[in-house]
Tab-separated table of C-alpha atoms in Angstrom:
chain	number	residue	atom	x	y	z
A	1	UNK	CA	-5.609	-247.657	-93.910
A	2	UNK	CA	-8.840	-247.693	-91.888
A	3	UNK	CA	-8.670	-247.471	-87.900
A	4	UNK	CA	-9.774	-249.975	-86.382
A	5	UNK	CA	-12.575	-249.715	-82.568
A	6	UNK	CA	-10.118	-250.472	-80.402
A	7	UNK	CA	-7.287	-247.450	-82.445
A	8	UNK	CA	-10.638	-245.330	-82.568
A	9	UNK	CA	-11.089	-245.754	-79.194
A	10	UNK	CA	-7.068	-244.892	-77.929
A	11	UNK	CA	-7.284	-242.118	-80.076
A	12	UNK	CA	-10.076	-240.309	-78.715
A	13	UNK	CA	-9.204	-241.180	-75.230
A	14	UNK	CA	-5.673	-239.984	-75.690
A	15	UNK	CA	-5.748	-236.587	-77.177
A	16	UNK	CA	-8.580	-235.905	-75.233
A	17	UNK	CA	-6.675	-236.563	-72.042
A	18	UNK	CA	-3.788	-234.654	-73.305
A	19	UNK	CA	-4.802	-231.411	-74.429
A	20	UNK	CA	-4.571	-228.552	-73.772
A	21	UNK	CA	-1.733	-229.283	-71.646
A	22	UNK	CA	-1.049	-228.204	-67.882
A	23	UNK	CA	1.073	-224.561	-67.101
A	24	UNK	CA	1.843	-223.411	-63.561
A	25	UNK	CA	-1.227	-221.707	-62.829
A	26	UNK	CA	0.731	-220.307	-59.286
A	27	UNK	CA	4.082	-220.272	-57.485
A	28	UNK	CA	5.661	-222.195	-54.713
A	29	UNK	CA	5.206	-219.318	-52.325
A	30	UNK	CA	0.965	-219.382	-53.172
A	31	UNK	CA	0.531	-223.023	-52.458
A	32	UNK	CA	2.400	-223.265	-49.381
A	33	UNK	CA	0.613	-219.926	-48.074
A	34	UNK	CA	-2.398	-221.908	-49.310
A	35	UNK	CA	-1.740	-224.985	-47.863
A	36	UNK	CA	-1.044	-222.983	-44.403
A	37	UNK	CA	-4.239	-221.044	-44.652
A	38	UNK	CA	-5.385	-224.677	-44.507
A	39	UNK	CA	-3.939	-226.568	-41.535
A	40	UNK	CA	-4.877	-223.194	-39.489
A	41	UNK	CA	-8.203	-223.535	-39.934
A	42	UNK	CA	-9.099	-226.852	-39.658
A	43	UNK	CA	-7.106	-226.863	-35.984
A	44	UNK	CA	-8.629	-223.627	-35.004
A	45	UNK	CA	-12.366	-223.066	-36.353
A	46	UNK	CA	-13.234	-226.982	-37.108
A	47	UNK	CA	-16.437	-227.077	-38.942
A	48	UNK	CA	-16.732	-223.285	-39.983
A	49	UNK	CA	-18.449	-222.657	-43.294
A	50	UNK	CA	-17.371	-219.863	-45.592
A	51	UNK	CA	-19.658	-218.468	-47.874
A	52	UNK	CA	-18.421	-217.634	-51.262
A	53	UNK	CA	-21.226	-215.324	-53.514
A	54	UNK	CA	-20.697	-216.615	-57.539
A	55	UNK	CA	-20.542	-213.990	-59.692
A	56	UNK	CA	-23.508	-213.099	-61.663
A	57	UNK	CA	-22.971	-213.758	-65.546
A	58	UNK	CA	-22.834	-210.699	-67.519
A	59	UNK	CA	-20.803	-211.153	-70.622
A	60	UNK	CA	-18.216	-208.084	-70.934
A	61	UNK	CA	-17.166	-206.679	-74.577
A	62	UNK	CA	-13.115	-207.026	-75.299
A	63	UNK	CA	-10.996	-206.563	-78.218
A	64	UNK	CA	-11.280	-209.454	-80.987
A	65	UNK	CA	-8.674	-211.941	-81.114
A	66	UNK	CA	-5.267	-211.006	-82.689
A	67	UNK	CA	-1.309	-211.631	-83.086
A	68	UNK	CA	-0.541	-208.697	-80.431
A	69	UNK	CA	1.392	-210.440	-77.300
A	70	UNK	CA	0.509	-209.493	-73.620
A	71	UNK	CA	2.670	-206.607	-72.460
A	72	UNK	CA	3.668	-208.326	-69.423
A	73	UNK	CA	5.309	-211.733	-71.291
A	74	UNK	CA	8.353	-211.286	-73.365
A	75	UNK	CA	7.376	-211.368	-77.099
A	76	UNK	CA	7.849	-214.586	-78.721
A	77	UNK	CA	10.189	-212.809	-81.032
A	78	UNK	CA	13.255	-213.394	-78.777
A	79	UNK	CA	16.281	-215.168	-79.630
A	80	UNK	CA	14.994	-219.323	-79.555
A	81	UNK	CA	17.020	-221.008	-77.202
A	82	UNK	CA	20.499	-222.876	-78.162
A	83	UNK	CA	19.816	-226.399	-79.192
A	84	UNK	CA	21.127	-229.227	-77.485
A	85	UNK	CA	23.191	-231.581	-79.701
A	86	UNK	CA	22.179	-235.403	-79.468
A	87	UNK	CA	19.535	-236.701	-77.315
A	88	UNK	CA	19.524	-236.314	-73.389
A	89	UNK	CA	18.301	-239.679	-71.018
A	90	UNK	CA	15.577	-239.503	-68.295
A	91	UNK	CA	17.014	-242.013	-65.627
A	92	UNK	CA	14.835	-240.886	-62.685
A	93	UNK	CA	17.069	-243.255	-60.610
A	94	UNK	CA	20.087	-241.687	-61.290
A	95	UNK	CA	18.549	-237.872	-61.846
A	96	UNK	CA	19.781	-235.268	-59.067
A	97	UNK	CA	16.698	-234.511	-56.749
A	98	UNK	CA	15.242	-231.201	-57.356
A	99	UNK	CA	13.512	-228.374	-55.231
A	100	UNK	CA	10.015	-228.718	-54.823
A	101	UNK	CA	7.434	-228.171	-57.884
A	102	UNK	CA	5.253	-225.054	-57.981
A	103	UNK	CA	2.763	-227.396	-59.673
A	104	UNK	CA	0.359	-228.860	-57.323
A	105	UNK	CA	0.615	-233.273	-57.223
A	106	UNK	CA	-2.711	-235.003	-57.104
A	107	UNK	CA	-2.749	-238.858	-56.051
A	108	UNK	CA	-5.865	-240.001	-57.411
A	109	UNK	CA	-5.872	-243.214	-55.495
A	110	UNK	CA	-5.534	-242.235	-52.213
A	111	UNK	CA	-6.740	-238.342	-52.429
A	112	UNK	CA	-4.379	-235.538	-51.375
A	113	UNK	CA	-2.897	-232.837	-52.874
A	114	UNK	CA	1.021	-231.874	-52.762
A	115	UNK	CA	2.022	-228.086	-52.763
A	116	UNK	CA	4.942	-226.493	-51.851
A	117	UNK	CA	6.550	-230.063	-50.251
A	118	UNK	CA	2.974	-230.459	-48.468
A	119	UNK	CA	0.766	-232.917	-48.283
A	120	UNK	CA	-2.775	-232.301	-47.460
A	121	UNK	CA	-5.040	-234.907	-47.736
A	122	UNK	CA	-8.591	-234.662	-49.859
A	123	UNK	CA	-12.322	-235.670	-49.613
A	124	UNK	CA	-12.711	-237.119	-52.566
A	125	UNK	CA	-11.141	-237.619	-55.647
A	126	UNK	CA	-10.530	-234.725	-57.953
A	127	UNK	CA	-8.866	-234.822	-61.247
A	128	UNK	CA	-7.813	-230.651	-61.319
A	129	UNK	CA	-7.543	-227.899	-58.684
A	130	UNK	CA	-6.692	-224.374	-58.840
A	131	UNK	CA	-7.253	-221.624	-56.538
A	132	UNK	CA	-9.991	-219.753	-56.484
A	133	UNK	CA	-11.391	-216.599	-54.413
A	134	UNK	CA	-10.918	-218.056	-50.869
A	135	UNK	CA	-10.902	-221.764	-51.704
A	136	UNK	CA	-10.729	-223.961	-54.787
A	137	UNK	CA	-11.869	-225.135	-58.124
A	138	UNK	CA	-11.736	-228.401	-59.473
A	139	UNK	CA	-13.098	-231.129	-61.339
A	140	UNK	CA	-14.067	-234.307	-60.095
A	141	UNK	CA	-15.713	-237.674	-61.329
A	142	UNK	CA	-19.382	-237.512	-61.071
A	143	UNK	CA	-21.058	-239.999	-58.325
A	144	UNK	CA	-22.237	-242.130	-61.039
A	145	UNK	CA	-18.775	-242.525	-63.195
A	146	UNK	CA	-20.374	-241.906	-65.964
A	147	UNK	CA	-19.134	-237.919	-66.475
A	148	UNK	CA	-17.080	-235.170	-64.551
A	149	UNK	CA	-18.437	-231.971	-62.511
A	150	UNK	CA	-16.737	-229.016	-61.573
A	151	UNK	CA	-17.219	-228.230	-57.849
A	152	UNK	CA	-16.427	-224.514	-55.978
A	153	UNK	CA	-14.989	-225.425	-52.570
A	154	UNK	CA	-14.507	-223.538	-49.881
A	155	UNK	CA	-10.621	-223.874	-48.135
A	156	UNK	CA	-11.363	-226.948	-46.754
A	157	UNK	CA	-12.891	-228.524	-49.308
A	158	UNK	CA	-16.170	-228.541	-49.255
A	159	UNK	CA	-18.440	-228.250	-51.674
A	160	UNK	CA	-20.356	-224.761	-52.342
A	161	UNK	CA	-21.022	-225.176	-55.855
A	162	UNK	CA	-21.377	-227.981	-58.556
A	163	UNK	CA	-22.251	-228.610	-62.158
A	164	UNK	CA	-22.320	-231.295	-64.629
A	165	UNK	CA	-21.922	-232.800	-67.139
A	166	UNK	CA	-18.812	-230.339	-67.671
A	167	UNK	CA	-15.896	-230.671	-69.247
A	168	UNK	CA	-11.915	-230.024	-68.169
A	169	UNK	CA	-11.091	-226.682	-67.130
A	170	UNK	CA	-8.407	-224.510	-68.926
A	171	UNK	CA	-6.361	-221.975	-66.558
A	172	UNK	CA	-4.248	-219.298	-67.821
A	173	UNK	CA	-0.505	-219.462	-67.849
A	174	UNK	CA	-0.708	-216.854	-64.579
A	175	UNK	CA	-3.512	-218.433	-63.367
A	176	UNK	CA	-5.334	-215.434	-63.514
A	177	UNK	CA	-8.665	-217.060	-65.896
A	178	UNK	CA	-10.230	-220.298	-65.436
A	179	UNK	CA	-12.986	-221.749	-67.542
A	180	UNK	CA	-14.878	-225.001	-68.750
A	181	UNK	CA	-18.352	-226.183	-70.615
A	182	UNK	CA	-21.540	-227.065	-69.019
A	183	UNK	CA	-24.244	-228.819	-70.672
A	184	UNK	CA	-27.755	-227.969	-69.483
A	185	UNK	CA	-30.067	-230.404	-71.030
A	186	UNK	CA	-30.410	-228.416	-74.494
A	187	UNK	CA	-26.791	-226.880	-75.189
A	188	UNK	CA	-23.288	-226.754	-74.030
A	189	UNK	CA	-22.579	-223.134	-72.422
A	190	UNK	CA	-18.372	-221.610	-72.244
A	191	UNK	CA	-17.951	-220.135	-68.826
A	192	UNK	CA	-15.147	-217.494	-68.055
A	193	UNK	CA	-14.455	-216.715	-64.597
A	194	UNK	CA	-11.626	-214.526	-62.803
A	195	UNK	CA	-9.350	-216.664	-59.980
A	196	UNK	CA	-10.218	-213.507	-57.530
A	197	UNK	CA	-13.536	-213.617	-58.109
A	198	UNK	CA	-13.219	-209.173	-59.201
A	199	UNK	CA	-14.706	-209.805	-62.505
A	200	UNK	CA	-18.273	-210.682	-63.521
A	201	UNK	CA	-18.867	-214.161	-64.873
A	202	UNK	CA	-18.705	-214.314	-68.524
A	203	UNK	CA	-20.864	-216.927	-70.427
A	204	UNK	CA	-21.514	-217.526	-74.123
A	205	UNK	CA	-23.955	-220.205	-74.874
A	206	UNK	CA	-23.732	-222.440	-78.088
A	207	UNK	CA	-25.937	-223.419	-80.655
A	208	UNK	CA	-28.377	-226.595	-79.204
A	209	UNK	CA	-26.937	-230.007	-79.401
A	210	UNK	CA	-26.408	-233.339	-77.433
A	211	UNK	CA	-24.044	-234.043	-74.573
A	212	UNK	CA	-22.173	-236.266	-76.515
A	213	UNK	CA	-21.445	-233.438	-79.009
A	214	UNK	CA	-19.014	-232.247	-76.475
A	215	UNK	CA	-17.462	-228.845	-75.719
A	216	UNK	CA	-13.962	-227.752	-74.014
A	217	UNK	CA	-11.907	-224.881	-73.811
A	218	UNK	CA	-8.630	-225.719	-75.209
A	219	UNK	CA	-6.841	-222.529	-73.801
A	220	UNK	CA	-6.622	-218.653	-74.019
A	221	UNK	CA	-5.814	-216.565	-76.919
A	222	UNK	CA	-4.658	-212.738	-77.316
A	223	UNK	CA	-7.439	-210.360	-76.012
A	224	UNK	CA	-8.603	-212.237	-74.129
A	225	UNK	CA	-10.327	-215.125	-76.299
A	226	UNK	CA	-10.926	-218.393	-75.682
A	227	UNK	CA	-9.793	-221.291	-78.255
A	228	UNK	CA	-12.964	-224.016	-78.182
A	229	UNK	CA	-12.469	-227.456	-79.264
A	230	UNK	CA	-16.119	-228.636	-80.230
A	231	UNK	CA	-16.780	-232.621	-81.167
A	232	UNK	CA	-19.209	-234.087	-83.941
A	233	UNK	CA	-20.892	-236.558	-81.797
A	234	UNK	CA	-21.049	-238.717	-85.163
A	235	UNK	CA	-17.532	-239.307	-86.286
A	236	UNK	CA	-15.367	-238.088	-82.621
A	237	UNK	CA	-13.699	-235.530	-84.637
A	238	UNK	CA	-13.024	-231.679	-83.299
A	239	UNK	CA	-13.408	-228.260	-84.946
A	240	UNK	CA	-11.740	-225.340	-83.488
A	241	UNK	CA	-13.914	-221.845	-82.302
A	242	UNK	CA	-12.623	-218.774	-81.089
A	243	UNK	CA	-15.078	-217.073	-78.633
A	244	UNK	CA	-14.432	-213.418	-78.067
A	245	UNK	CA	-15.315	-211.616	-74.522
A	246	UNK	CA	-18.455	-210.541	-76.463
A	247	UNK	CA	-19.587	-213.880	-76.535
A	248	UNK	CA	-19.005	-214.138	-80.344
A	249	UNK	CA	-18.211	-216.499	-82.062
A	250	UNK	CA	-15.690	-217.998	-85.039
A	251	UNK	CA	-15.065	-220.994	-86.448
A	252	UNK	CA	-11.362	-221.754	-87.758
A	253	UNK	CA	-11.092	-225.103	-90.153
A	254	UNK	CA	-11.891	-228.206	-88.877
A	255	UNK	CA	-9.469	-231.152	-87.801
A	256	UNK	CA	-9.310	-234.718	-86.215
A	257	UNK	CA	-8.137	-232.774	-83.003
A	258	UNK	CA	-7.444	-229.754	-81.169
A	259	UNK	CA	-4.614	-229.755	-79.215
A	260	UNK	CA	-3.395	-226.460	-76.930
A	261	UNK	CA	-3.296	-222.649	-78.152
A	262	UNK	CA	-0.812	-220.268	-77.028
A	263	UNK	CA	-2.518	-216.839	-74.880
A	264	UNK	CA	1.061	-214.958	-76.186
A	265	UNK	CA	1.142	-215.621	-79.924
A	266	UNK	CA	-2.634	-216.849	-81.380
A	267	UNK	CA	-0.791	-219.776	-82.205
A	268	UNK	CA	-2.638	-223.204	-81.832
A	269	UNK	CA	-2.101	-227.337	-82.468
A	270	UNK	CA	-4.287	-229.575	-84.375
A	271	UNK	CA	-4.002	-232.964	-85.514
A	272	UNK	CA	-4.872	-233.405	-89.600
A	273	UNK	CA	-4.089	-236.964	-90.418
A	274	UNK	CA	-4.487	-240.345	-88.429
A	275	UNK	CA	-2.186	-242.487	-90.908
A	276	UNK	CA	-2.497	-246.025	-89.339
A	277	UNK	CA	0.747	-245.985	-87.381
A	278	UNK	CA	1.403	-242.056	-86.637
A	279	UNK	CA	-0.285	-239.141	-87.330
A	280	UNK	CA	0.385	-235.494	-88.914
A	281	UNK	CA	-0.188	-232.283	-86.855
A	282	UNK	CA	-0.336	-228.383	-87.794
A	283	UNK	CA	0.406	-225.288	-85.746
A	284	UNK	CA	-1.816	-222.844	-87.082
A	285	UNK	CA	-2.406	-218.900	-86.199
A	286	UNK	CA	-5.928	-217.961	-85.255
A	287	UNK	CA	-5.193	-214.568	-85.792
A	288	UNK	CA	-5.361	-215.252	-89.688
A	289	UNK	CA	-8.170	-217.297	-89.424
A	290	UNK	CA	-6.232	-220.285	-88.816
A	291	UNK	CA	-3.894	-220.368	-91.743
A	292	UNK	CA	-1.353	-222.790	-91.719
A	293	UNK	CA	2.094	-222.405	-89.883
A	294	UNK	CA	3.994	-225.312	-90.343
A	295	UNK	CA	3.012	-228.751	-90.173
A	296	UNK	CA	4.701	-232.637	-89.212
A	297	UNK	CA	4.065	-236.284	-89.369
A	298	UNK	CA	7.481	-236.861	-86.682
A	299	UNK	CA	5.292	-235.318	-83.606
A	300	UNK	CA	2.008	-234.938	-82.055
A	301	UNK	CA	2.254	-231.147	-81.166
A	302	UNK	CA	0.751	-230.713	-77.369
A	303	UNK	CA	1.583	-228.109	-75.206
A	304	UNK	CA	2.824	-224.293	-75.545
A	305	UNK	CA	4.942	-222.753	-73.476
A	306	UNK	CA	3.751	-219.307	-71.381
A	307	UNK	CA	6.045	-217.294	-73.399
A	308	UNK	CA	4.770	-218.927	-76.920
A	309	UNK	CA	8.135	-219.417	-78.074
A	310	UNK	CA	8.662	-223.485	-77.546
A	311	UNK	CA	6.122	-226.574	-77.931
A	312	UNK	CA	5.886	-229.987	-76.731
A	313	UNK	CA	6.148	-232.742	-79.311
A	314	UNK	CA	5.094	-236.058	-78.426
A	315	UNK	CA	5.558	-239.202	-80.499
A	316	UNK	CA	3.487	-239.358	-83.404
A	317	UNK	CA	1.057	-242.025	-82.364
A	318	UNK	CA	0.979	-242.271	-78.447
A	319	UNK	CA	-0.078	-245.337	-76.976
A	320	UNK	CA	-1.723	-245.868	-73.701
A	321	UNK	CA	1.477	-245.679	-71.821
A	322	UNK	CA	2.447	-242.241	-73.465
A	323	UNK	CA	5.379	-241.128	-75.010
A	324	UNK	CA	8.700	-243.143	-74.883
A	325	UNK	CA	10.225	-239.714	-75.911
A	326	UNK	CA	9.592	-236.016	-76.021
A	327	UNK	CA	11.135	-232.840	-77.779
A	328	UNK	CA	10.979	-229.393	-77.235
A	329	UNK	CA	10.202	-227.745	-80.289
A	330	UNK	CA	10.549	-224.254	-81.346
A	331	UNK	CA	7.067	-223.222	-81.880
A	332	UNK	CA	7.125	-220.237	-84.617
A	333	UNK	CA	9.193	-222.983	-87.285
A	334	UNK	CA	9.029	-226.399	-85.546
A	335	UNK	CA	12.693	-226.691	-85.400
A	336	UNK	CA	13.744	-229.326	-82.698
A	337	UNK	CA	15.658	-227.751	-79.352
A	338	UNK	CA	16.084	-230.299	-77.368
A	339	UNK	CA	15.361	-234.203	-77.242
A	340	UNK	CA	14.182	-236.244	-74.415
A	341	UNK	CA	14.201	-240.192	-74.001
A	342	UNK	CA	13.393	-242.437	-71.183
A	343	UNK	CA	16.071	-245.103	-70.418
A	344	UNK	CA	14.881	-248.324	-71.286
A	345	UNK	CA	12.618	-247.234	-73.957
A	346	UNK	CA	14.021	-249.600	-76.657
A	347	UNK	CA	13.375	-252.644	-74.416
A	348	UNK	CA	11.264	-252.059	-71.414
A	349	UNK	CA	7.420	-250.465	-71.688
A	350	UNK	CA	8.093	-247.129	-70.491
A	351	UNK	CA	6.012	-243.988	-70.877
A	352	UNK	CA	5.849	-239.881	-70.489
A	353	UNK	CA	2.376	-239.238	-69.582
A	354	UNK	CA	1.044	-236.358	-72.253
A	355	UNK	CA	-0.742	-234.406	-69.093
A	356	UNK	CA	2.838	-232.330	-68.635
A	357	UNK	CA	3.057	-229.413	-66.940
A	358	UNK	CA	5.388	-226.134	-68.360
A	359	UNK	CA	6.794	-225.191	-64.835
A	360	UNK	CA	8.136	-221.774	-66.259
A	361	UNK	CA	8.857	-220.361	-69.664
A	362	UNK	CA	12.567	-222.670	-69.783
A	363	UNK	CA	10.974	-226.154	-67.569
A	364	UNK	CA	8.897	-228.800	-67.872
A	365	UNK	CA	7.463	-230.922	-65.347
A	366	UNK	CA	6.421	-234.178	-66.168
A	367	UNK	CA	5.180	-237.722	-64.899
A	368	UNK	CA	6.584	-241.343	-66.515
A	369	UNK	CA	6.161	-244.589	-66.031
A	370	UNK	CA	9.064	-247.198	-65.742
A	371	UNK	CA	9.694	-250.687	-64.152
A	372	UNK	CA	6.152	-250.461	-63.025
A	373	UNK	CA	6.340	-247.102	-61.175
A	374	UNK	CA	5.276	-243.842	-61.940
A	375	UNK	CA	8.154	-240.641	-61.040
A	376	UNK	CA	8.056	-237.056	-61.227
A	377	UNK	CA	10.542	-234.880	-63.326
A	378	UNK	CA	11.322	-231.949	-64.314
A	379	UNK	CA	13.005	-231.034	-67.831
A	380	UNK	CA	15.074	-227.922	-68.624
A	381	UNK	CA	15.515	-226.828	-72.132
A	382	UNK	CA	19.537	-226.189	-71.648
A	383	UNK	CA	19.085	-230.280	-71.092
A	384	UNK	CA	18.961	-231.370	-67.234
A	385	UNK	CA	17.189	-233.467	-65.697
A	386	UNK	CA	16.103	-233.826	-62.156
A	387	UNK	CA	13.695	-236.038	-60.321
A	388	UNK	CA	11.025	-234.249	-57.699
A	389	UNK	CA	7.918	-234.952	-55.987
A	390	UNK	CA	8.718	-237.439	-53.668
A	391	UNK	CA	8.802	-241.002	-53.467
A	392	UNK	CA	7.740	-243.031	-56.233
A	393	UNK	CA	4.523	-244.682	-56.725
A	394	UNK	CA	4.448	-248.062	-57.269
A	395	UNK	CA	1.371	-248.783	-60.259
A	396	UNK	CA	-0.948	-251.758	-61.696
A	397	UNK	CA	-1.209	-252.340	-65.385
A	398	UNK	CA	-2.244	-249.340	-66.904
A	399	UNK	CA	-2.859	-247.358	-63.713
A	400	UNK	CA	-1.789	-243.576	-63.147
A	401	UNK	CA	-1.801	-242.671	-59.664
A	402	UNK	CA	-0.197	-239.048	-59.807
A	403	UNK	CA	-1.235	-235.999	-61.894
A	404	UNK	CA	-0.430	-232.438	-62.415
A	405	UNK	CA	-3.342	-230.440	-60.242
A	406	UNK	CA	-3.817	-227.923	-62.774
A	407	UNK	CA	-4.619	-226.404	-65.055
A	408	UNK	CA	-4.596	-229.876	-67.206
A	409	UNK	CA	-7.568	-232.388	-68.230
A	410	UNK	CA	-8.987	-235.422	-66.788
A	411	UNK	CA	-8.529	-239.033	-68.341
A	412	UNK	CA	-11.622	-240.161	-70.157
């Protein structure tokens, strides 16, 4: 069966918006230091400027990419976590409250930022922010609409640094590496920075195309790699490409989409088949030149967890209000762990927004939509539930007010 615009069109939008998905890129105790760092200076140095120096870009050579784990995550070859039998509700009116997230809270209609329980409010409108050096790094919406920048801000916001068109950024699971795509005019160049700012820039420039033949990291791999996701401007379909620290280069197969890569295992997501009313997905390993894992037509497979030992599996063909439901998978054999369903999914038009957030290596922080408001919850793998973040937003047709901060991807 042939898709029609309109399915084209959700499609694209959708698993662009949803991959690679959001990971803690720092901990409760950074973003209310942060946050602190903040209010102090704007009451006691009002209009100070800080001046940040951008590193100067000198690619740096590294090990290829590879299987080997980092020696500071527990290898995904631990004992998988015990599955939960039959599937567990998210009521987020009857959930316990939680502590605060260590994910930073964007509200995108009226701008501030929530870390650590605080609210600080925002210039403008951004779409991601992380830490970085003194200040911040984010991506906002272009003045004319039409694209996205990513802007270096100083810690109150202001602007030191911007470029565009760019693309989402991807942020380690530690927070540690940050990068995006910039298009110059002739080609689309990978930029890899360090969060502190201690490491020289690394770029690696592709070969010359269009805008529209877009670029974005998808996430990191083993030795320090980056997994690509590059678009034929033509059909709207995305090839993966592993670039190395030495800024070369390797293809993997092609696919309809590239969804997140795990920085532990090598292991990444792609989707294979559109089939009209669902879609099939792979987890292949780009440590053996992207051979096949395992593959399914239940799930659209979005989202590894720091440790590489669980994914996120969506419904197979996610509308524009999400996912009505959402497993954890174990990610080395796609067996299910645990299953998640809103209440009032079989009757009501309720949805898990894709652009989730893994909280740790055993939670998942997530937005949904319900009764025409949008909550915040988090998801344990033993099978709890609680609701966090704050009061609920109350949302138009097809509006999301509140995102993850980062390290996820914008809409559009």
């Amino acid at each position: 069966m042939s898709r029609t615009p309109l399915e084209d069109q959700v499609h694209d939008a959708l698993h662009r918006t949803a991959a690679p998905l959001q990971r803690a890129p720092f901990t409760v105790t950074d973003v209310r230091t942060r946050a602190r760092r903040i209010q102090r200076r704007r009451t006691a140095v009002a209009g100070a400027a800080v001046a940040v120096v951008l590193a100067i870009a000198i690619p740096v050579g590294a090990s290829m990419v590879g299987p080997t784990p980092r020696s500071d995550v527990p290898p995904a070859t631990q004992p998988p976590a015990p599955r939960i039998t039959g599937t567990v509700r998210i009521d987020p009116l009857s959930a316990p409250t939680g502590p605060d997230l260590a994910v930073p809270l964007i509200n995108v209609d009226d701008p501030s930022l929530v870390v650590g329980g605080e609210t600080i409010d925002l210039p403008r409108r951004y779409d991601q922010l992380t830490p970085y050096v003194e200040g911040w790094i984010g991506t906002a919406p272009t003045d004319d609409g039409g694209g996205r920048s990513v802007q270096v801000l100083d810690p109150d916001f202001r602007v030191l640094d911007a470029v565009a068109p760019a693309s989402p950024m991807a942020v380690s699971a530690d927070g540690s590496r940050i990068a995006w795509a910039n298009h110059d005019g002739v080609r689309w160049t990978l930029v890899d920075r360090d969060r502190d700012g201690d490491r020289a820039e690394r770029t690696t420039s592709l070969a010359p195309g269009p805008a529209d033949a877009r670029v974005r990291p998808v996430g990191f791999l083993p030795g320090e790699a980056i997994l690509v996701a590059t678009t034929d401007p033509d059909t709207g379909q995305e090839s993966a490409l592993v670039v190395t620290p030495d800024g070369s280069t390797a293809p993997l197969s092609a696919a309809l989409g590239v969804g997140s890569s795990s920085e532990v295992t090598g292991l990444f997501s792609v989707q294979t088949e559109f089939t009209g009313d669902g879609s099939c997905w792979e987890v292949r390993d780009a440590g053996a030149d992207g051979a096949e894992v395992w593959r399914t037509c239940d799930y659209s497979l979005l989202g590894f967890s720091p440790d590489g030992r669980h994914l996120l599996g969506f419904t197979d063909y996610l509308t524009p209000e999400g996912s009505p439901t959402l497993a954890v998978l174990d990610a080395a054999t796609g067996e299910r762990v645990v299953d998640f369903e809103v209440v009032g999914s079989r009757t009501d038009v309720v949805g898990i927004n894709p652009e989730v957030a893994w909280e740790d290596a055993t939670t998942v922080v997530a937005t949904l939509v319900t009764g025409g408001r949008q909550y915040v919850v988090r998801l344990g793998l033993d099978g709890t539930v609680e609701r966090v973040g704050g009061e609920a937003v109350d949302l138009r047709p097809g509006q999301v007010a509140l995102k993850l901060a980062a390290p996820g991807v914008t809409s559009g």
